[in-house]
Every structure is written in structure tokens, then in C-alpha cells.
Tab-separated table of C-alpha atoms and ligand atoms in Angstrom:
chain	number	residue	atom	x	y	z
A	132	ALA	CA	-33.082	4.103	-38.840
A	133	THR	CA	-30.290	2.200	-37.143
A	134	ASP	CA	-31.010	-1.281	-35.886
A	135	PRO	CA	-31.422	-1.115	-32.062
A	136	LEU	CA	-29.637	-4.452	-31.617
A	137	GLN	CA	-26.640	-3.274	-33.654
A	138	ALA	CA	-26.710	0.057	-31.763
A	139	GLY	CA	-26.655	-1.758	-28.408
A	140	PHE	CA	-23.733	-3.885	-29.545
A	141	ASP	CA	-21.840	-0.814	-30.816
A	142	THR	CA	-22.392	0.972	-27.489
A	143	THR	CA	-21.051	-1.982	-25.503
A	144	ILE	CA	-17.964	-2.197	-27.739
A	145	GLY	CA	-17.546	1.589	-27.657
A	146	HIS	CA	-17.471	1.595	-23.844
A	147	GLY	CA	-14.911	-1.217	-23.824
A	148	ASP	CA	-17.461	-3.452	-22.065
A	149	ARG	CA	-17.885	-7.149	-22.703
A	150	ILE	CA	-20.145	-9.060	-25.028
A	151	GLU	CA	-21.497	-12.240	-23.408
A	152	PRO	CA	-22.777	-15.405	-25.163
A	153	ARG	CA	-26.495	-14.543	-24.837
A	154	ASP	CA	-26.049	-10.971	-26.116
A	155	TRP	CA	-26.918	-10.136	-29.697
A	156	MET	CA	-23.837	-9.918	-31.927
A	157	PRO	CA	-23.280	-9.410	-35.673
A	158	ASP	CA	-22.679	-12.609	-37.651
A	159	GLY	CA	-19.234	-11.432	-38.704
A	160	TYR	CA	-18.211	-10.882	-35.070
A	161	ARG	CA	-19.340	-14.405	-34.172
A	162	ARG	CA	-17.559	-15.896	-37.213
A	163	THR	CA	-14.319	-14.060	-36.485
A	164	LEU	CA	-14.352	-15.208	-32.871
A	165	VAL	CA	-15.029	-18.825	-33.825
A	166	ARG	CA	-12.156	-18.640	-36.333
A	167	GLN	CA	-9.662	-17.104	-33.909
A	168	ILE	CA	-10.620	-19.055	-30.781
A	169	ALA	CA	-10.744	-22.362	-32.701
A	170	GLN	CA	-7.343	-21.661	-34.261
A	171	HIS	CA	-6.038	-20.828	-30.822
A	172	ALA	CA	-7.497	-24.003	-29.239
A	173	HIS	CA	-6.128	-26.171	-32.063
A	174	SER	CA	-2.686	-24.585	-31.559
A	175	GLU	CA	-2.665	-25.571	-27.903
A	176	ILE	CA	-3.622	-29.164	-28.752
A	177	ILE	CA	-1.256	-29.580	-31.720
A	178	GLY	CA	1.361	-27.698	-29.664
A	179	MET	CA	1.535	-30.681	-27.295
A	180	GLN	CA	3.255	-32.758	-29.979
A	181	PRO	CA	6.672	-31.119	-30.527
A	182	GLU	CA	7.522	-31.086	-26.824
A	183	GLY	CA	5.564	-34.235	-25.980
A	184	ALA	CA	7.980	-36.106	-28.240
A	185	TRP	CA	10.700	-35.506	-25.608
A	186	ILE	CA	8.843	-36.712	-22.494
A	187	GLY	CA	10.242	-40.237	-22.852
A	188	ARG	CA	13.742	-38.887	-23.424
A	189	ALA	CA	13.974	-36.250	-20.676
A	190	PRO	CA	17.491	-36.144	-19.181
A	191	SER	CA	16.380	-36.417	-15.525
A	192	LEU	CA	13.329	-37.132	-13.397
A	193	ARG	CA	13.088	-33.438	-12.512
A	194	ARG	CA	13.087	-32.371	-16.187
A	195	LYS	CA	10.530	-35.046	-16.989
A	196	ALA	CA	8.177	-33.865	-14.219
A	197	ILE	CA	8.447	-30.254	-15.436
A	198	LEU	CA	7.865	-31.188	-19.068
A	199	LEU	CA	4.900	-33.450	-18.253
A	200	ALA	CA	3.247	-30.657	-16.273
A	201	LYS	CA	3.825	-28.198	-19.102
A	202	VAL	CA	2.418	-30.421	-21.829
A	203	GLN	CA	-0.621	-31.246	-19.667
A	204	ASP	CA	-1.209	-27.516	-19.186
A	205	GLU	CA	-1.391	-27.109	-22.976
A	206	ALA	CA	-4.150	-29.744	-23.091
A	207	GLY	CA	-6.016	-27.776	-20.416
A	208	HIS	CA	-5.634	-24.532	-22.404
A	209	GLY	CA	-7.075	-26.246	-25.461
A	210	LEU	CA	-10.065	-27.374	-23.405
A	211	TYR	CA	-10.773	-23.933	-21.884
A	212	LEU	CA	-10.652	-22.476	-25.380
A	213	TYR	CA	-12.906	-25.132	-26.955
A	214	SER	CA	-15.382	-24.415	-24.137
A	215	ALA	CA	-15.224	-20.667	-24.834
A	216	CYS	CA	-15.809	-21.411	-28.526
A	217	GLU	CA	-18.802	-23.656	-27.746
A	218	THR	CA	-20.588	-20.668	-26.162
A	219	LEU	CA	-20.745	-19.271	-29.731
A	220	GLY	CA	-22.842	-22.221	-30.936
A	221	VAL	CA	-20.290	-24.660	-32.355
A	222	SER	CA	-19.491	-28.039	-30.815
A	223	ARG	CA	-16.078	-29.383	-29.915
A	224	GLY	CA	-16.720	-32.344	-32.229
A	225	GLU	CA	-17.287	-30.027	-35.191
A	226	LEU	CA	-14.144	-28.066	-34.378
A	227	THR	CA	-12.039	-31.224	-34.138
A	228	GLU	CA	-13.367	-32.378	-37.537
A	229	LYS	CA	-12.395	-29.028	-39.020
A	230	LEU	CA	-8.884	-29.315	-37.592
A	231	ILE	CA	-8.213	-32.808	-38.904
A	232	SER	CA	-9.735	-32.066	-42.306
A	233	GLY	CA	-7.545	-28.957	-42.652
A	234	ALA	CA	-10.559	-26.588	-42.786
A	235	GLN	CA	-9.289	-24.673	-39.730
A	236	LYS	CA	-5.744	-23.568	-39.034
A	237	TYR	CA	-3.387	-23.798	-36.080
A	238	SER	CA	-0.233	-21.804	-35.396
A	239	SER	CA	2.572	-22.162	-37.957
A	240	ILE	CA	5.150	-22.603	-35.179
A	241	PHE	CA	4.092	-26.173	-34.376
A	242	ASN	CA	5.013	-27.378	-37.860
A	243	TYR	CA	8.723	-27.190	-37.058
A	244	PRO	CA	10.517	-30.241	-35.622
A	245	THR	CA	12.133	-30.523	-32.183
A	246	LEU	CA	15.626	-31.887	-32.822
A	247	SER	CA	17.307	-31.675	-29.397
A	248	TYR	CA	16.399	-31.275	-25.737
A	249	ALA	CA	17.477	-27.634	-25.989
A	250	ASP	CA	14.359	-27.155	-28.144
A	251	VAL	CA	12.225	-27.799	-25.043
A	252	GLY	CA	13.947	-24.812	-23.422
A	253	THR	CA	13.785	-22.657	-26.543
A	254	ILE	CA	10.083	-23.350	-27.055
A	255	GLY	CA	9.412	-22.351	-23.444
A	256	TRP	CA	11.485	-19.193	-23.713
A	257	LEU	CA	10.647	-17.958	-27.212
A	258	VAL	CA	7.391	-19.680	-28.213
A	259	ASP	CA	5.666	-19.290	-24.850
A	260	GLY	CA	7.281	-15.841	-24.619
A	261	ALA	CA	5.692	-14.843	-27.946
A	262	ALA	CA	2.410	-16.425	-26.836
A	263	ILE	CA	2.420	-14.301	-23.648
A	264	CYS	CA	3.134	-11.117	-25.623
A	265	ASN	CA	0.214	-11.884	-27.934
A	266	GLN	CA	-2.153	-13.149	-25.246
A	267	VAL	CA	-1.817	-10.702	-22.336
A	268	PRO	CA	-3.724	-8.068	-24.372
A	269	LEU	CA	-6.313	-10.753	-25.229
A	270	CYS	CA	-7.264	-10.879	-21.518
A	271	ARG	CA	-9.060	-7.581	-22.384
A	272	THR	CA	-10.699	-8.903	-25.537
A	273	SER	CA	-14.329	-7.875	-26.022
A	274	PHE	CA	-15.851	-11.387	-25.804
A	275	GLY	CA	-16.235	-12.375	-22.130
A	276	PRO	CA	-15.574	-16.152	-22.213
A	277	TYR	CA	-12.439	-15.714	-24.357
A	278	GLY	CA	-10.991	-12.996	-22.120
A	279	ARG	CA	-11.628	-14.970	-18.938
A	280	ALA	CA	-9.999	-18.104	-20.398
A	281	MET	CA	-6.962	-16.003	-21.375
A	282	ILE	CA	-6.349	-14.807	-17.796
A	283	ARG	CA	-5.744	-18.311	-16.518
A	284	ILE	CA	-3.851	-19.362	-19.636
A	285	CYS	CA	-1.457	-16.411	-19.329
A	286	LYS	CA	-0.608	-17.308	-15.729
A	287	GLU	CA	0.333	-20.818	-16.812
A	288	GLU	CA	2.250	-19.577	-19.864
A	289	SER	CA	4.406	-17.478	-17.517
A	290	PHE	CA	5.472	-20.652	-15.707
A	291	HIS	CA	6.188	-22.248	-19.100
A	292	GLN	CA	8.357	-19.343	-20.148
A	293	ARG	CA	10.333	-19.434	-16.885
A	294	GLN	CA	10.923	-23.193	-17.052
A	295	GLY	CA	12.261	-22.844	-20.612
A	296	TYR	CA	14.584	-19.994	-19.700
A	297	GLU	CA	15.835	-21.840	-16.615
A	298	LEU	CA	16.534	-24.959	-18.698
A	299	LEU	CA	18.548	-22.947	-21.224
A	300	MET	CA	20.392	-21.109	-18.432
A	301	THR	CA	21.365	-24.474	-16.913
A	302	MET	CA	22.650	-25.716	-20.278
A	303	MET	CA	24.602	-22.480	-20.837
A	304	GLN	CA	26.448	-23.162	-17.571
A	305	GLY	CA	27.389	-26.654	-18.796
A	306	THR	CA	29.823	-27.824	-21.480
A	307	ASP	CA	30.760	-26.200	-24.806
A	308	GLU	CA	28.631	-28.841	-26.541
A	309	GLN	CA	25.621	-27.862	-24.443
A	310	ARG	CA	26.131	-24.165	-25.198
A	311	ALA	CA	26.399	-24.949	-28.911
A	312	MET	CA	23.185	-26.970	-28.671
A	313	VAL	CA	21.343	-23.986	-27.177
A	314	GLN	CA	22.634	-21.557	-29.824
A	315	GLU	CA	21.730	-23.959	-32.651
A	316	SER	CA	18.216	-24.336	-31.248
A	317	VAL	CA	17.750	-20.557	-30.872
A	318	ASN	CA	18.941	-20.094	-34.477
A	319	ARG	CA	16.228	-22.453	-35.727
A	320	PHE	CA	13.370	-21.046	-33.642
A	321	TRP	CA	13.958	-17.273	-33.819
A	322	TRP	CA	12.364	-16.596	-37.207
A	323	PRO	CA	9.435	-19.013	-36.783
A	324	ALA	CA	8.748	-17.349	-33.381
A	325	LEU	CA	8.491	-13.936	-35.094
A	326	MET	CA	6.021	-15.450	-37.586
A	327	MET	CA	3.660	-16.392	-34.738
A	328	PHE	CA	2.393	-12.784	-34.648
A	329	GLY	CA	0.924	-13.154	-38.138
A	330	PRO	CA	1.638	-11.314	-41.392
A	331	PRO	CA	2.781	-7.658	-41.455
A	332	ASP	CA	-0.048	-5.203	-40.700
A	333	ASP	CA	-0.438	-4.091	-44.317
A	334	GLU	CA	-0.946	-7.735	-45.356
A	335	SER	CA	-3.206	-8.753	-42.467
A	336	PRO	CA	-6.762	-8.978	-43.870
A	337	ASN	CA	-8.479	-9.448	-40.492
A	338	SER	CA	-6.689	-6.929	-38.264
A	339	ALA	CA	-8.629	-3.720	-38.922
A	340	GLN	CA	-12.073	-5.263	-38.332
A	341	SER	CA	-10.881	-7.365	-35.375
A	342	MET	CA	-9.416	-4.262	-33.719
A	343	ALA	CA	-12.577	-2.235	-34.386
A	344	TRP	CA	-14.555	-4.989	-32.632
A	345	GLY	CA	-12.112	-5.086	-29.718
A	346	ILE	CA	-11.283	-8.733	-30.417
A	347	LYS	CA	-7.621	-7.864	-31.022
A	348	ARG	CA	-6.211	-4.990	-28.967
A	349	ASN	CA	-2.872	-4.533	-30.776
A	350	SER	CA	-1.637	-4.985	-34.305
A	351	ASN	CA	0.553	-7.908	-35.406
A	352	ASP	CA	3.586	-5.645	-35.988
A	353	ASP	CA	3.211	-3.836	-32.637
A	354	LEU	CA	3.241	-7.119	-30.750
A	355	ARG	CA	6.153	-8.453	-32.830
A	356	GLN	CA	8.150	-5.319	-31.931
A	357	ARG	CA	7.273	-5.721	-28.260
A	358	PHE	CA	8.515	-9.325	-28.387
A	359	VAL	CA	11.832	-8.387	-30.026
A	360	ASP	CA	12.433	-5.595	-27.485
A	361	MET	CA	11.665	-7.970	-24.629
A	362	SER	CA	13.806	-10.857	-25.951
A	363	VAL	CA	17.056	-9.005	-26.758
A	364	PRO	CA	18.120	-8.362	-23.133
A	365	GLN	CA	17.080	-11.905	-22.189
A	366	ALA	CA	19.337	-13.302	-24.935
A	367	ALA	CA	22.218	-11.173	-23.660
A	368	ALA	CA	21.736	-12.463	-20.101
A	369	LEU	CA	21.688	-16.007	-21.434
A	370	GLY	CA	24.755	-15.516	-23.653
A	371	VAL	CA	23.159	-16.341	-27.016
A	372	THR	CA	22.623	-14.300	-30.181
A	373	PHE	CA	19.730	-14.105	-32.643
A	374	PRO	CA	20.428	-14.959	-36.308
A	375	ASP	CA	19.547	-11.484	-37.615
A	376	PRO	CA	22.341	-9.184	-38.880
A	377	GLU	CA	19.903	-6.243	-38.980
A	378	LEU	CA	19.010	-6.505	-35.287
A	379	ARG	CA	20.173	-3.358	-33.451
A	380	TRP	CA	18.917	-0.720	-31.010
A	381	ASN	CA	17.452	2.384	-32.652
A	382	ASP	CA	17.815	5.310	-30.269
A	383	GLU	CA	15.473	7.558	-32.232
A	384	ARG	CA	12.595	5.074	-32.251
A	385	GLY	CA	13.340	3.770	-28.772
A	386	HIS	CA	12.982	0.233	-30.180
A	387	HIS	CA	15.128	-2.413	-31.852
A	388	ASP	CA	15.284	-2.498	-35.637
A	389	PHE	CA	15.140	-6.016	-37.002
A	390	GLY	CA	14.946	-7.951	-40.275
A	391	GLN	CA	11.855	-9.485	-41.835
A	392	PRO	CA	11.123	-13.206	-41.484
A	393	ASP	CA	10.855	-15.156	-44.747
A	394	TRP	CA	7.164	-14.494	-45.462
A	395	ASP	CA	7.141	-16.955	-48.388
A	396	GLU	CA	8.145	-19.699	-45.994
A	397	PHE	CA	5.376	-18.542	-43.617
A	398	MET	CA	2.762	-18.766	-46.393
A	399	GLN	CA	3.953	-22.261	-47.316
A	400	VAL	CA	3.732	-23.454	-43.708
A	401	VAL	CA	0.249	-21.936	-43.296
A	402	LYS	CA	-0.861	-23.641	-46.534
A	403	GLY	CA	0.164	-27.021	-45.131
A	404	ASN	CA	3.614	-27.382	-46.684
A	405	GLY	CA	5.788	-26.906	-43.582
A	406	PRO	CA	8.266	-29.551	-42.397
A	407	CYS	CA	5.818	-31.322	-40.026
A	408	ASN	CA	2.258	-30.367	-41.125
A	409	THR	CA	1.365	-33.834	-42.445
A	410	GLN	CA	2.801	-35.609	-39.413
A	411	ARG	CA	1.035	-33.303	-36.915
A	412	ILE	CA	-2.408	-33.762	-38.480
A	413	ALA	CA	-1.933	-37.520	-38.975
A	414	HIS	CA	-1.022	-37.874	-35.287
A	415	ARG	CA	-4.044	-35.835	-34.172
A	416	ARG	CA	-6.363	-37.762	-36.505
A	417	LYS	CA	-5.122	-41.116	-35.161
A	418	ALA	CA	-5.559	-40.000	-31.524
A	419	HIS	CA	-9.109	-38.880	-32.352
A	420	GLU	CA	-9.974	-42.147	-34.123
A	421	ASP	CA	-8.388	-44.260	-31.387
A	422	GLY	CA	-10.619	-42.421	-28.889
A	423	ALA	CA	-13.868	-43.205	-30.739
A	424	TRP	CA	-14.757	-46.069	-28.376
A	425	VAL	CA	-14.508	-43.727	-25.371
A	426	ARG	CA	-16.958	-41.269	-26.937
A	427	GLU	CA	-19.314	-44.095	-27.938
A	428	ALA	CA	-19.213	-45.626	-24.448
A	429	ALA	CA	-19.823	-42.228	-22.812
A	430	THR	CA	-22.785	-41.548	-25.121
A	431	ALA	CA	-24.280	-44.997	-24.469
A	432	TYR	CA	-23.823	-44.543	-20.716
A	433	ALA	CA	-25.472	-41.086	-20.780
A	434	ALA	CA	-28.426	-42.479	-22.796
A	435	LYS	CA	-28.855	-45.330	-20.306
A	436	GLN	CA	-28.744	-42.949	-17.325
A	437	ALA	CA	-31.335	-40.714	-18.999
A	438	SER	CA	-33.686	-43.649	-19.624
A	439	VAL	CA	-33.284	-44.784	-15.988
A	440	ALA	CA	-34.086	-41.247	-14.793
A	441	THR	CA	-37.300	-41.009	-16.872
A	442	ALA	CA	-38.482	-44.591	-16.155
B	210	FAQ	N1	0.030	-19.452	-38.038
B	210	FAQ	O1	-5.386	-11.351	-40.827
B	210	FAQ	P1	-4.414	-12.054	-39.968
B	210	FAQ	C1	0.178	-21.283	-28.200
B	210	FAQ	C2	-3.500	-16.713	-40.536
B	210	FAQ	S1	0.464	-19.809	-29.000
B	210	FAQ	C3	-1.000	-19.882	-38.799
B	210	FAQ	O2	-3.340	-11.262	-39.323
B	210	FAQ	P2	-5.659	-12.585	-37.400
B	210	FAQ	C4	0.803	-21.539	-26.845
B	210	FAQ	C5	-4.783	-16.149	-39.941
B	210	FAQ	O3	-5.502	-17.124	-39.224
B	210	FAQ	C6	-0.154	-19.943	-30.673
B	210	FAQ	N2	-1.876	-19.034	-39.384
B	210	FAQ	O4	-5.218	-12.946	-38.889
B	210	FAQ	C7	1.672	-22.715	-26.821
B	210	FAQ	C8	-5.492	-15.691	-41.178
B	210	FAQ	O5	-6.080	-16.793	-41.864
B	210	FAQ	P3	-7.679	-17.051	-41.913
B	210	FAQ	C9	-1.628	-19.708	-30.833
B	210	FAQ	C10	-1.711	-17.713	-39.159
B	210	FAQ	O6	-6.469	-13.728	-36.895
B	210	FAQ	C11	3.043	-22.562	-26.642
B	210	FAQ	C12	-4.364	-15.220	-42.086
B	210	FAQ	O7	-3.200	-15.878	-41.620
B	210	FAQ	N3	-1.984	-18.389	-30.465
B	210	FAQ	O8	-0.525	-22.072	-28.769
B	210	FAQ	C13	-0.674	-17.211	-38.359
B	210	FAQ	O9	-6.244	-11.230	-37.327
B	210	FAQ	C14	3.897	-23.676	-26.607
B	210	FAQ	C15	-4.181	-13.717	-42.080
B	210	FAQ	O10	-3.721	-13.235	-40.794
B	210	FAQ	C16	-3.087	-17.772	-30.952
B	210	FAQ	O11	-3.816	-18.331	-31.760
B	210	FAQ	C17	0.226	-18.133	-37.792
B	210	FAQ	N4	1.261	-17.740	-37.038
B	210	FAQ	O12	-4.276	-12.537	-36.589
B	210	FAQ	C18	1.174	-24.016	-26.928
B	210	FAQ	C19	-3.373	-16.398	-30.423
B	210	FAQ	N5	-0.769	-15.859	-38.339
B	210	FAQ	O13	-8.056	-17.511	-40.529
B	210	FAQ	C20	2.028	-25.140	-26.907
B	210	FAQ	C21	-4.717	-15.857	-30.848
B	210	FAQ	C22	-1.830	-15.534	-39.108
B	210	FAQ	O14	-8.319	-15.742	-42.270
B	210	FAQ	C23	3.408	-24.948	-26.733
B	210	FAQ	N6	-4.737	-15.460	-32.219
B	210	FAQ	N7	-2.389	-16.651	-39.605
B	210	FAQ	O15	-7.858	-18.141	-42.926
B	210	FAQ	C24	-4.361	-14.236	-32.667
B	210	FAQ	O16	-3.939	-13.387	-31.910
B	210	FAQ	C25	-4.520	-13.940	-34.134
B	210	FAQ	O17	-5.383	-14.912	-34.692
B	210	FAQ	C26	-3.165	-13.903	-34.917
B	210	FAQ	C27	-3.488	-13.687	-36.414
B	210	FAQ	C28	-2.310	-12.748	-34.422
B	210	FAQ	C29	-2.410	-15.218	-34.785
């Protein structure tokens, strides 16, 4: 006989309806969600660092205001996602420990350095662009709190993408040096942006089960293709090229053909050996430790209020 709880879950998933925190769910579904949502939250928080490094060196007050708003949004995204993850029975404290001990991952892209102000524009255009491609389908993910968090996040990511593109467009209308700076930045970020979608489908251990559960709605390769098709005309409008000799329109497929990123490099970065992995985690660990007194004071205050209330 089939388990009625499992059958109820399967029916909800089969109808494309949502699973909510108090509903019964298989352990594997819960584990996969904690893994993906935590990785996503950590990415937003670690993702503040590469661009945050330029806040004190923004070229004008206007650029500084835009960049500050953008980096603050990323903090907010991290917090919505940690909250969504907490509905699955893990605490934010536990998740933070797992990030700084290396037990949980964050996106490979944030282990690359930001070497010029053009990188702020390129991250907005390509990194937020890739994030939007990957995350718009996640608004329809099967777990309610995750999907609802994604709706708001995607709206903000659209602003991030526009501000990056507008920054690059402004630089492209400037001097030859500025144009060269944009092209150099795009050359460095193109391949790492393609890696954000994860390994190729036939090497993606989690995809089949995650798609069957409605956690992921599209495969890694499908979303990567969508991103390439979307980015090519934007690059043309901007006046930059992508560093891929195999990139060309394929009339038969109705899509662009493109080369493969260096998957060995991807594996190294994911394992912790990218250019900035050590620095990113050390920075996050220090911020967490420096904030210990705030957590202790808040806990002491809450305990005091509780004892006043019961007295
Ligand atoms: N980096 O079997 P799959 C942002 C891992 S956007 C590191 O295909 P899955 C916005 C994967 O975890 C970035 N690790 O895995 C922003 C798994 O390892 P595990 C965050 C990666 O989960 C912009 C293994 O490889 N976005 O933050 C990566 O089915 C600007 C095998 O892979 C999200 O997290 C990678 N690129 O598919 C912020 C979106 N790719 O855990 C600041 C939500 C794969 O088994 C500034 N996540 N791995 O040990 C997803 O859509 C999925 O988790 C994928 C991976 C598509 C990333």
C-alpha cells in the first residue's frame, strides 16, 4: 500500500501546487531545499563583497548612491532567503556556521576579483542577468516560501541588471580607455557567468530529482542557452564582443551555438581553490565574529524582557 502522506505530497506536486512549511514532505525534498536555498542565501551575502569593495571608490556621488542601494538589496535578498530556509527547520545561526566552515557552498562567480569600476557594470549586466534567467523560473518553484521570496528578489535584480547596463553604456560613450576597460571586464566575466548555471546536464547529479520535485523548473543547459541568446544582442547594442570564437547563430536550432566554459576551472573554484575563495570566507568570518557582541546583547535584552513579562 502506498503511504497516504507520500501520496498527498505527490498529488500536490503533480498538480503544480505548492508545498507549505507545515505540510508533510519527504526528507530528501527538505534536504535538497535546505541545500539550494542556503547556497542561494550565502551567494547573496558573499556577493556583497566584490562590488562592495568599490563603494569607497565610486567615481561620482550618483554612482555611489546606485551602488550602495544595489549592495544593500543583496543583503536583503540574503535575509529573505535565510528566512525561507528557516521554515524548513534550520536556524540562520546554523547556516552561517556552515558557510564559514565551508560545509555549504555559495556561487562560484563571487570568487573572482573586481579589478576596475567597469566590473560593477559587468556584474550588473552579466551576473545579475544570469541570476534573473535562473531565478525567474524559480518564482514557480514548488516550495511556497522560496517561490514568494524569489518574486521580490527578481524585481530587484531587474533594477540591478539595468543599472549595470546603463553604467557600461555610459562608459562606451566615453574615451577609448573607458571602452577598453569595459571590453577587458566583459572578457574576464563572460565564462564565469556561464558557469553560474551549474555543470552540464549530463554531469548535474541533482537536476533530475530536483525537476521531478518541481524545485527546479528548467535544466542547467536550457537556462545557459537562454542566457547566451539573451546576451548576444545586448552585447551588440553595447559595442562589445564575447571571448568565444565558437559563438554564432545557428539557424536550424534557432539558438546560438557557443563554446564550453573551462569545467576544470569551475570544479577548482567550487572546491575552494578559486582566486578569492579564502579572502571571501575570511571576510565573512571576521564580520560574523565582530558582530558577536550584538547577538549577545540582543539575547540578554530578550531574556530580561521575558523575565519582566513573567514577573
Ligand atoms: N557555484 O547538480 P547540480 C546571486 C554545485 S545569483 C557553486 O547542477 P543544482 C545574485 C551544486 O550546489 C547566484 N556551486 O546542482 C547576485 C552541487 O553541489 P552540492 C546564486 C555550484 O543545485 C548577483 C554541484 O555543484 N543563485 O547570488 C554551482 O541542481 C550579483 C552539482 O550541481 C542561486 O543559487 C555554482 N555556479 O543546480 C548577488 C540560484 N553550480 O550542493 C550579488 C539557485 C552548481 O550537491 C551580486 N540555485 N554547483 O554539493 C540553483 O538554481 C541551483 O542550485 C544551481 C545548481 C543551478 C546553481
